[in-house]
Coordinates of C-alpha atoms and ligand atoms in Angstrom, one line a residue:
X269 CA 0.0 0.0 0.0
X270 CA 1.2 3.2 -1.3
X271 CA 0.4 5.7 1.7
X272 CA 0.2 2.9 4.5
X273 CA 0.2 4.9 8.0
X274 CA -0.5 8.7 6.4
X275 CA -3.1 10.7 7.4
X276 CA -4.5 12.8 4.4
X277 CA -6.6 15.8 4.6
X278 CA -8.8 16.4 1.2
X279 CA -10.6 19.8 0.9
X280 CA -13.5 19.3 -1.8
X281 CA -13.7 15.6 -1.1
X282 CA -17.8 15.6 -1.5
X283 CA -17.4 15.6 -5.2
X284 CA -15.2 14.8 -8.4
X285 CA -11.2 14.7 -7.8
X286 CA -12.0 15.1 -4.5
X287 CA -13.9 12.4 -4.0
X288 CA -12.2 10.1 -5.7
X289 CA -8.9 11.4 -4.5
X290 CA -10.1 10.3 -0.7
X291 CA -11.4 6.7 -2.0
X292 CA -8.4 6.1 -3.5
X293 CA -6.1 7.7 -1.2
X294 CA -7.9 5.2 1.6
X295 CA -8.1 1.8 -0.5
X296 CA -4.2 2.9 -0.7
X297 CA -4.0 2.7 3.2
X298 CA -4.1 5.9 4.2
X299 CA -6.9 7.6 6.8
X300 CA -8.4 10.8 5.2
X301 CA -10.5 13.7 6.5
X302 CA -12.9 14.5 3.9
X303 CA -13.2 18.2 4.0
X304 CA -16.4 19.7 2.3
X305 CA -18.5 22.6 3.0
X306 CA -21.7 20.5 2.0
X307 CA -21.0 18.1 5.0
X308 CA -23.7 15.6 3.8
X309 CA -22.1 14.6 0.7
X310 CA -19.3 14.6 2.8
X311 CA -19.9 11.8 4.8
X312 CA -21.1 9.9 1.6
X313 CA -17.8 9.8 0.7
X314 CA -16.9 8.7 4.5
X315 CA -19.7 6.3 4.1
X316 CA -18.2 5.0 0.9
X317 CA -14.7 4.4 2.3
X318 CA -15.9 2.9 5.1
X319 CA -17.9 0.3 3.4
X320 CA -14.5 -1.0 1.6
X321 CA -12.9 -1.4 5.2
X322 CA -11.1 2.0 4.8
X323 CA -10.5 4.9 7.3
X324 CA -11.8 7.9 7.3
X325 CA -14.0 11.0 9.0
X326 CA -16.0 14.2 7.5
X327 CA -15.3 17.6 8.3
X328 CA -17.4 20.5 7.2
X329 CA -15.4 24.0 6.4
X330 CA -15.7 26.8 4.0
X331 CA -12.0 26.8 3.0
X332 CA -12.3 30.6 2.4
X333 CA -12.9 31.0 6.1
X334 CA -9.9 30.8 8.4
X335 CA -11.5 29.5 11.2
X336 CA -12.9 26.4 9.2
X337 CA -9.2 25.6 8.1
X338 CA -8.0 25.5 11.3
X339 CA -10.4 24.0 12.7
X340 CA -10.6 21.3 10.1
X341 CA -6.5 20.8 10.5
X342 CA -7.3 20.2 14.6
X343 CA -9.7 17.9 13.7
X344 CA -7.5 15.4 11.5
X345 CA -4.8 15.7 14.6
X346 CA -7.6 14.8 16.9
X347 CA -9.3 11.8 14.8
X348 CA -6.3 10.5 13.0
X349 CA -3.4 12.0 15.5
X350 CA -1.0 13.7 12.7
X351 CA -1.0 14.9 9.4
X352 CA 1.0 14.2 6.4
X353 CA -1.2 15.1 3.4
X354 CA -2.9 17.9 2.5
X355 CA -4.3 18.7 -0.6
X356 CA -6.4 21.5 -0.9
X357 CA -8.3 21.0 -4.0
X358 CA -11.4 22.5 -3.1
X359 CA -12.3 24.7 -6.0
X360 CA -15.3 26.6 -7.9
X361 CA -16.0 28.1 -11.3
X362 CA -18.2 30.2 -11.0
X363 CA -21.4 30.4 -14.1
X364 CA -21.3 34.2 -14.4
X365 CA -17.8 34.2 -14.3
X366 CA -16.6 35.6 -18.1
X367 CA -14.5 38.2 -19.4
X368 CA -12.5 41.3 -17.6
X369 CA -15.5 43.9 -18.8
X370 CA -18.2 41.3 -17.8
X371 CA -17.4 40.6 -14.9
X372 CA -19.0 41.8 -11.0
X373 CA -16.6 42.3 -8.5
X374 CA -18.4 40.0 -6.4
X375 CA -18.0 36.6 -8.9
X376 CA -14.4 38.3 -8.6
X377 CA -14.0 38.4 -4.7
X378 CA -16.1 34.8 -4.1
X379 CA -13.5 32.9 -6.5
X380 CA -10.4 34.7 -5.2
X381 CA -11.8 33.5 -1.7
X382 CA -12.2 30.1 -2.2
X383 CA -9.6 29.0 -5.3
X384 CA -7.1 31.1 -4.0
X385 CA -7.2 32.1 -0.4
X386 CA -8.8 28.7 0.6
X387 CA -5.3 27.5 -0.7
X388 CA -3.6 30.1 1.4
X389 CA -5.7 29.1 4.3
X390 CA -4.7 25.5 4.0
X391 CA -1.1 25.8 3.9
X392 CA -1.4 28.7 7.1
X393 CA -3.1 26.2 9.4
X394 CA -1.7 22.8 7.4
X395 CA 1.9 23.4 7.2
X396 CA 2.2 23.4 11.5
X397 CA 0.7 20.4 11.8
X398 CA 2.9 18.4 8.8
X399 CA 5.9 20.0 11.0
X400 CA 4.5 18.2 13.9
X401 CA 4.7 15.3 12.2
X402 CA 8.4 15.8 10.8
X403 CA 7.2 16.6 7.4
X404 CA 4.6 15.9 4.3
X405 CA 3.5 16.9 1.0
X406 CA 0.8 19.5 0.1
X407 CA -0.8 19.2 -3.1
X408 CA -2.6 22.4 -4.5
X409 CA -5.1 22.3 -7.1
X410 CA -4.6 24.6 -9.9
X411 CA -5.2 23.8 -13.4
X412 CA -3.9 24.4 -16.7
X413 CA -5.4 27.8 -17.2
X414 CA -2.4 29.1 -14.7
X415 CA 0.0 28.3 -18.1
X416 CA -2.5 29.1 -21.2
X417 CA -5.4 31.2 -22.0
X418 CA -8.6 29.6 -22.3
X419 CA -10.4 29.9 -25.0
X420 CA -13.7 30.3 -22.9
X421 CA -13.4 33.4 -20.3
X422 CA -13.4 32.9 -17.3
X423 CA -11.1 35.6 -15.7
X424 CA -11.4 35.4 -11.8
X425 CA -11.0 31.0 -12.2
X426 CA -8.0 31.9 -14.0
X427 CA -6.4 34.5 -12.1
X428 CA -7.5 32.4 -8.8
X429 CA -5.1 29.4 -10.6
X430 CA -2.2 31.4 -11.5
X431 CA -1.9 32.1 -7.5
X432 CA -2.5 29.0 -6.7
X433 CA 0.7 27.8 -9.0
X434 CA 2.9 31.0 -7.9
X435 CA 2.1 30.4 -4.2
X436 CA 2.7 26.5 -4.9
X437 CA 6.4 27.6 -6.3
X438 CA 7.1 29.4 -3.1
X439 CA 6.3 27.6 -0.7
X440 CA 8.2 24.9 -2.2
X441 CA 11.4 26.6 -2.0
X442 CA 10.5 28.2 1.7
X443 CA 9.5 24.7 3.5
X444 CA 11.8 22.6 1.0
X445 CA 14.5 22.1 4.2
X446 CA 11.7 21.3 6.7
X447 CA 11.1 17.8 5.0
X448 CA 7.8 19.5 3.1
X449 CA 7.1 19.1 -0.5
X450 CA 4.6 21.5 -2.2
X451 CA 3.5 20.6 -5.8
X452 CA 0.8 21.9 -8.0
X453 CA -1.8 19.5 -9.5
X454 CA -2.9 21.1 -12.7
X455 CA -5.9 18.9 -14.7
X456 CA -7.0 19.9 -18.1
X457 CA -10.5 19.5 -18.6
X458 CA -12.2 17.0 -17.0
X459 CA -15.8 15.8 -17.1
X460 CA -17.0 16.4 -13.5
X461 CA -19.8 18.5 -12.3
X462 CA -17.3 21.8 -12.1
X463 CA -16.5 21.8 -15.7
X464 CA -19.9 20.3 -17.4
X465 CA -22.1 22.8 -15.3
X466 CA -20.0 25.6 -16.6
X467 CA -19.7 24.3 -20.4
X468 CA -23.5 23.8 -20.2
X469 CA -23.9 23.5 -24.0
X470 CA -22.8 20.8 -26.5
X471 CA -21.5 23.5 -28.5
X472 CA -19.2 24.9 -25.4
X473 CA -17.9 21.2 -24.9
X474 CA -17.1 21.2 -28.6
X475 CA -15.2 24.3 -28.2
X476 CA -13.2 23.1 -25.5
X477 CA -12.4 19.5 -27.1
X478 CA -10.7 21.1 -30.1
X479 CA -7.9 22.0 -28.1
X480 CA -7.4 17.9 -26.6
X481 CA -4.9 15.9 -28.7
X482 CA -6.3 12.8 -26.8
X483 CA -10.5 14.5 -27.5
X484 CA -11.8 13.7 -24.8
X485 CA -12.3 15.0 -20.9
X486 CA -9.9 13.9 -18.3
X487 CA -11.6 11.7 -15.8
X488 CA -11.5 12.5 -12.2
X489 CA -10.0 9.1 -11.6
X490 CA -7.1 10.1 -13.7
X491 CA -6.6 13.4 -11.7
X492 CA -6.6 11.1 -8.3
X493 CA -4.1 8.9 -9.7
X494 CA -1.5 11.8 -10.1
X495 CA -2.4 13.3 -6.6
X496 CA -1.8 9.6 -5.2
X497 CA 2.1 10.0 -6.5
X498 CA 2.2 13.3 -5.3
X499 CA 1.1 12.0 -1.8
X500 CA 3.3 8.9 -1.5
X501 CA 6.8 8.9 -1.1
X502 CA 7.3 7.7 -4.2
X503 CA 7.6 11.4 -4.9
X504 CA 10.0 12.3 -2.6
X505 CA 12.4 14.5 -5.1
X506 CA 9.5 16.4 -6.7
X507 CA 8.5 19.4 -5.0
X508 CA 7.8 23.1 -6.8
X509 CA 6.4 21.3 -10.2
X510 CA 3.4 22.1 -12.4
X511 CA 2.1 18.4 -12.4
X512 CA 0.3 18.7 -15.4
X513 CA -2.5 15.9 -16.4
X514 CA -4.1 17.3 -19.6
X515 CA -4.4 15.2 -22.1
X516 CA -1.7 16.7 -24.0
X517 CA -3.4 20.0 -24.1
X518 CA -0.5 22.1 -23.0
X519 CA 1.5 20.2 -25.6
X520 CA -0.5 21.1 -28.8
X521 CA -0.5 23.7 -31.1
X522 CA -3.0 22.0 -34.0
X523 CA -4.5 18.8 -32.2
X524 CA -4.5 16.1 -34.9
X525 CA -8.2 15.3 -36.6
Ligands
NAD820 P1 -16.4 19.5 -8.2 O1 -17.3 20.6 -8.4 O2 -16.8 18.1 -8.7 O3 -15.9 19.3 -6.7 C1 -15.5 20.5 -6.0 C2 -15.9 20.3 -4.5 O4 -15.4 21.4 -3.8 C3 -17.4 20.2 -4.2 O5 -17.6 19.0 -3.4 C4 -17.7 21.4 -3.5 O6 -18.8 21.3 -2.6 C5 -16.4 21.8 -2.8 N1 -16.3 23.2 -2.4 C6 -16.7 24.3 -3.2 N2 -16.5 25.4 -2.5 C7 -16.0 25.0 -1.3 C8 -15.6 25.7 -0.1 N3 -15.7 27.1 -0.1 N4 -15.1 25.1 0.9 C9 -15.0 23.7 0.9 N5 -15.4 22.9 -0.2 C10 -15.9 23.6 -1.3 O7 -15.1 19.9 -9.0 P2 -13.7 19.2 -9.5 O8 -13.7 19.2 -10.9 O9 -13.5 17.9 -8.7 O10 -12.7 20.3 -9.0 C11 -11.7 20.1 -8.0 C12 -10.6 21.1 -8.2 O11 -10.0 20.8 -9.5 C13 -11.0 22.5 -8.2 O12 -10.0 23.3 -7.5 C14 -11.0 22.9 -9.7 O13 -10.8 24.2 -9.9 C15 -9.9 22.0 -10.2 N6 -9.9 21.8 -11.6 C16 -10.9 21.2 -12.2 C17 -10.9 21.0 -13.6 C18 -12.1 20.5 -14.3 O14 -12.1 20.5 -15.6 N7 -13.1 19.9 -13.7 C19 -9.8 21.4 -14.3 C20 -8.7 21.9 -13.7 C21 -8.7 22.1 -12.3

């Protein structure tokens, strides 16, 4: 078992990578807090791990308040008695976010609070405890749209990812003698709730698809399975990366017909 005797925090773990992140993350040996603010679909996922003889418990938090994120970091300590994983990943995209001009403030300040300072938040209260435990690796959730423009605005997602993968690079360089690794997981599209919800036409999807060498959306799964390296200690020279999973996206200039 790849993460036998961790202890994993997941923020977003109700839904998507999230979810599948603390499934697999458990079937792998490890016992994970499933951070979500909706707490019911929170404990499904508990629910679910449990039923396959895995560990795990459900906190609710709103990662873009501080006192959920610490009190969601005291809570693995309490359950699970350290932490050595935490991946903040909890992330939205917003419907009426669109271009600069378009734009309200407010679609501005709500994704800023949770992409960006929920990621702040996590590391604040997160990167204590991993020192308690003599290290760990934090995985951060960006996304491809920190490197290229997408083709469909969406200016506050995007601005909210390029601080998540400048913030990632830091950190990795500040915390890289304390035993801590700090990587940034950044999906290309991927067919989960987030992403279909926001493309909510065929012809949207379509757009998006041009740009896939592979054609097709990433799967969750396949997000999890990169976050599951970036866990373990299989990793344990990789810190400060864009960890891209796109499908080749980033690699293409013309995708092949
Ligand atoms: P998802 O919508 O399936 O899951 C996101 C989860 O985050 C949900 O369970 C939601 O309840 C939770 N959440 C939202 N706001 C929260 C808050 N304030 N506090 C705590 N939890 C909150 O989405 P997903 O596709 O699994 O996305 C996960 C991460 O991956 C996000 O950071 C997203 O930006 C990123 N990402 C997604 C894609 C994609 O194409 N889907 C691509 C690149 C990056």
């Amino acid at each position: 078992m790849r993460l036998r005797d961790k202890v994993a925090l997941i923020t977003g773990a109700a839904s998507g990578i999230g979810r599948e992140a603390a499934l697999l993350f458990a079937r792998e040996g490890a016992a994970v807090v499933a951070v979500d603010v909706n707490e019911l679909a929170a404990q499904e996922t508990v629910a679910a791990i449990e039923q396959e003889g895995g560990r795990a418990a459900a906190c609710r938090a709103d990662v873009s308040k501080a006192a959920d994120c610490e009190q969601m970091v005291a809570f693995a300590e309490a359950q699970f008695g350290k932490l050595d994983v935490m991946f903040n990943n909890a992330g939205i995209m917003h419907g009426a976010d669109d271009d600069a001009v378009s734009t309200e403030e407010a679609i501005w300040d709500l994704t800023m609070n949770i992409n960006a300072k929920g990621v702040f938040f996590g590391c604040k209260y997160g990167i204590p405890a991993l020192r308690r435990a003599g290290g760990g690796s934090i995985i951060n959730t960006a996304s491809f749209v920190a490197l290229m423009g997408a083709a469909t605005p969406q200016i506050a997602y995007t601005a909210s990812k390029g601080a998540v993968l400048s913030m990632t690079r830091e950190l990795a360089v500040i915390h890289a003698r304390e035993n801590i690794r700090v990587n940034a997981l950044c999906p290309g599209p991927l067919r989960t709730k987030l992403l279909m919800d926001f493309l909510d036409t065929e012809e949207k999807k379509q757009r998006r698809l041009v740009h896939i060498p592979m054609g097709r959306f990433g799967e969750a799964k396949e997000i999890a399975l990169a976050a599951l390296y970036l866990a373990s200690d299989e990793s344990s020279y990789v810190t400060g990366t864009e960890f891209l999973v796109d499908g080749g996206l980033t690699a293409a200039y013309v995708t092949p017909k």
